[in-house]
């Protein structure tokens, strides 16, 4: 099959706006009469609030409103478990707890007013790690729940792990830990809330979930006594998201409350400090994993127990174990699987979704442990992976129906490009190679009851197309990929397709930009809507040209007869003919696409996604045993993505993902001490710079997924999933020490080397 | 106490009354309403606010407004021609796929612009030096470096 628009390296549609500084982000937007909101956060990680005195703040000239918990209805809570009051009145449970908020005519006055609010606290003992929090004598955060362990039933059992153990010739067991890392979107979080005269709300927002957020805010309006109102979400240009905006947050509800009080637009935009301490990072995890294999290297079982630090409140991030189950049950063929996870409240910051949604933490444990198993069984790690690689057509123990699967090809490409056979184990104590793979959802993920996305298309009198999609663009390029799919289907140039994706008043419903689902789900939705338009268009043309409808072809905006190309008419003219006539019609179509995947059952089994994507990353490192520094010499990222709709944007996702994964592996860590963030700035929290950039070699494996739009599967998240274990495995190959705690800092390497030297040869 | 300053902004003379404690970034965004220059941190660590002052890339968030008196300032808004024709670095960023969320982009481009003002044929090391203070969370920098490197091809 040859394509015109699909498969082309087409620059991102909004790039011209962005390179000229014309794209408007939340901080750039100013509305007439707009006020500036500011939040007062807690001084302590755990304390009772005895009194809040806002009188001085209220008297400050320029202050228009001051709000506290009593301005929300008493039982109003937000979040996945409805355990989070947007403003805290009785108790604070973390240093990011919101106590009061003000709005004023300038940000400076708002800030000054916050400082004038006096809060009396009774400090309570805190608990700052999940293990301590599970002890009998630990202070309970949410007293009404009676326990710090969340009542979430994360447990998956497939086959019989005990039987698997008995069939094993080799078994390894290890414990791995991962740290808090944060999204570090280059634009900080923020919103503008505005009520019209009828009490309908417009929220200018960065959200990744416009339709779900609309629902959340409608609930809030209801709670505030505004029944039956409308909520309109207008997304501004989003300056990075990576999962951080997959929920609604206290600051948004606070902005809404302030806007309601003042009847003015109220903007809250976080400072970089606030962005670090008051947004939700990736969960840190403690993972005990054991797996085994037969003499021939066939995996026999995998058993995983995990503890996650949930922080003080519960967002959607507490459901990451449901995604961790995916690699645990279905990365490589393993017949017997058991997984249990506990999310535990602590007085730390509460966690949320971040690119990969738990998959990177789980894959770090699985793939590191697999290398350990390879060593114990004397099988080369690459061979062990090939022996157990997933294959097309299989159904995994969790019930995933694997349609296309290019895992073997990915492994082979990585081994070839790394020169695996020549290099593995031969790095002279300095250099090493390692690899790790991933599975991720690539055909949507039925997390909610609907995994759908709607599209409306209209074609105007000039042959130009407007596509109104539920999809959200967070920089990944949904705007462009959707335009390419529509252009391909309609036979028109990509630049003739305008994609509108930012306004719930005009765009149809979509569950959100998560789970790497947008190309697949929104792409299919757009494709089917375009097909409907095309059917109408070819019908019109067939009448005008007096040829059968099947004989009509459209290319480059011209419709013609396939059998007699002399017969032709520009698409625009054909449309006008159909329009400007008695009883005329316009070309419009809609489609709601909901993939045929399943919600996981009570036992967490089911075909979560319509397609799954695979990949393998391979790394060659050089470790300086004097300084402990790790240098990445080569980085190969091979991904089965079904079909590359836009290789340019695809590479961008993989390169950016890989670098974020390398940061997760080697340098990034939020340091919390007794509930206080110690390194909340770009100096001390090390996201990678161009100096650390690695020439990621992207290998695209096309497996042509039948259900995908033009064969495509998702790729937003996979790029960072296997980075950390691939690097850890390469380090082990280089220097014989396995670091089981991320990030792998030079200090940890030196310490491990020292221990190794001290204890003979045991790593 | 406000003070008067006079300087060139994107080729036009500006005379303004400013508060001495203002930064150049504050002035650009809040007084001139030029929103193309971004604030990513406000303390000199991200480069999103990069503008060019007398041919040098600076962090506008740290640059005292009084110091621009008599100088020439170029911001992202000043790069393309009035007829909309893009600067070759802008074109290169578009074509090489160096733009994702785009928040770092104006700062990156201004750093690259200052580099080209200084050197006609920058090599990879020059490029890295020029943008080492510009953080990008989306791209992994590969396409950004590529865009700056290949920009000279687009220079007519
Ligand atoms: S805003 Fe100036 S360096 Fe970050
Ligand atoms: S493109 Fe998003 S920060 Fe660079």
CSV table of C-alpha atoms and ligand atoms in Angstrom, one decimal, chain B residues 38-49 59 61, ligand 1:
chain,number,residue,atom,x,y,z
B,38,UNK,CA,8.6,32.6,28.6
B,39,UNK,CA,9.1,32.2,32.3
B,40,UNK,CA,10.0,28.7,33.2
B,41,UNK,CA,11.6,29.3,36.6
B,42,UNK,CA,12.3,32.9,37.2
B,43,UNK,CA,15.8,32.3,38.6
B,44,UNK,CA,18.1,31.7,35.8
B,45,UNK,CA,18.0,27.9,35.5
B,46,UNK,CA,15.9,27.0,32.6
B,47,UNK,CA,16.6,29.4,29.7
B,48,UNK,CA,13.0,29.7,28.7
B,49,UNK,CA,13.3,33.5,29.0
B,59,UNK,CA,18.3,35.2,30.9
B,61,UNK,CA,14.4,36.9,34.3
C,1,LIG,S1,12.8,31.9,33.5
C,1,LIG,FE1,14.7,32.7,33.2
C,1,LIG,S2,16.0,31.1,33.3
C,1,LIG,FE2,14.1,30.2,33.8
